[in-house]
Tab-separated table of C-alpha atoms in Angstrom:
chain	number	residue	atom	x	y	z
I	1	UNK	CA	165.342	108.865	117.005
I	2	UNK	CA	167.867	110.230	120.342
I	3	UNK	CA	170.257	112.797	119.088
I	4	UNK	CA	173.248	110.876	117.560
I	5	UNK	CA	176.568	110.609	119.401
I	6	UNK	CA	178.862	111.251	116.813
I	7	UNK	CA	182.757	111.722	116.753
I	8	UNK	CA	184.465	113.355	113.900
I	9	UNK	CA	187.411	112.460	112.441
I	10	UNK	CA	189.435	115.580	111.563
I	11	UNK	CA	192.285	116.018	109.138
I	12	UNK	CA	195.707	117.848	109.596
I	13	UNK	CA	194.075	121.338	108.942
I	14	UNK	CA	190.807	120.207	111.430
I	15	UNK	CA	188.395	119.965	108.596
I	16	UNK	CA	186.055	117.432	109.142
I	17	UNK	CA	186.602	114.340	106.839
I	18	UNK	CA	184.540	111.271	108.517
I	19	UNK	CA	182.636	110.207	111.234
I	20	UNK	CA	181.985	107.436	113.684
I	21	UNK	CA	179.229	106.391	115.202
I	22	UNK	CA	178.110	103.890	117.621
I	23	UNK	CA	177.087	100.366	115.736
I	24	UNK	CA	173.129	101.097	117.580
I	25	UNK	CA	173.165	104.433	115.791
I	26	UNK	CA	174.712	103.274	112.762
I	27	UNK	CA	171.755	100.398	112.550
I	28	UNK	CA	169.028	103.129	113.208
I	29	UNK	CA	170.619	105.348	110.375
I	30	UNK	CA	170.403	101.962	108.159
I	31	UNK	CA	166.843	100.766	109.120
I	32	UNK	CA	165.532	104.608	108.561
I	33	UNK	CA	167.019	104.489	105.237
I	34	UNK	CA	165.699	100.889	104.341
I	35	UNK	CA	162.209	102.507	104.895
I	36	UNK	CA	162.783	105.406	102.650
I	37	UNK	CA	164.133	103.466	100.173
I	38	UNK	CA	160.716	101.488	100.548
I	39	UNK	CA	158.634	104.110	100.981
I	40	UNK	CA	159.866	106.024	97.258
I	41	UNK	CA	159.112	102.801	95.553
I	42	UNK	CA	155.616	102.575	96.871
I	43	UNK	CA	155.629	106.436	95.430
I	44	UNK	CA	157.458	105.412	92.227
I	45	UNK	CA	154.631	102.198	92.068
I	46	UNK	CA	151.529	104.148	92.470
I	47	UNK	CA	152.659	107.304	89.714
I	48	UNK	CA	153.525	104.505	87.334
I	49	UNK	CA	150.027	104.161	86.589
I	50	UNK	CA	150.952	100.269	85.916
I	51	UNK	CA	148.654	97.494	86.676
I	52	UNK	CA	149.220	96.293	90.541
I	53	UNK	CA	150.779	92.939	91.127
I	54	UNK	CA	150.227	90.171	94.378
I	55	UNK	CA	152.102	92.297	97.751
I	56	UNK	CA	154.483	88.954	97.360
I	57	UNK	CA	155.769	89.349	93.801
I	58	UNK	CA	156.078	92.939	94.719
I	59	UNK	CA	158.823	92.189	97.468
I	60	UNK	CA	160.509	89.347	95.557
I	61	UNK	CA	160.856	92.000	93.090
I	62	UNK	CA	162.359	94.683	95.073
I	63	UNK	CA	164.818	92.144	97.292
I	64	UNK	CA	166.109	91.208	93.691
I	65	UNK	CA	166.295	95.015	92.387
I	66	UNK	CA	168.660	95.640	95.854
I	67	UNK	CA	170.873	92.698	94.967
């Protein structure tokens, strides 16, 4: 991932309070997090020990668990 262009927003004593990014960055940010977010339930999955279920299920699952 490019370095991020970033531009803060600043309150009345110029402590940083927010930021804004451009909507490419700001997708990036979101798809990198999807993947995480995918990547620690695999983990989560495989320590369960539990029996494995069809790849399928397995999504249907997960899209209903983010709902």
């Amino acid at each position: 991932m490019a370095k991020l262009q970033e531009k803060f927003i600043v309150n009345q004593r110029g402590k940083r309070v927010g930021i804004i990014l451009d909507m490419t960055e700001y997708r990036q940010l979101l798809d990198a997090y999807e993947e995480l977010e995918a990547i620690k339930a695999y983990d989560e999955a495989k320590a369960s020990g539990d029996e494995a279920i069809p790849l399928e299920q397995a999504l249907e699952e997960i899209e209903r668990a983010g709902k």
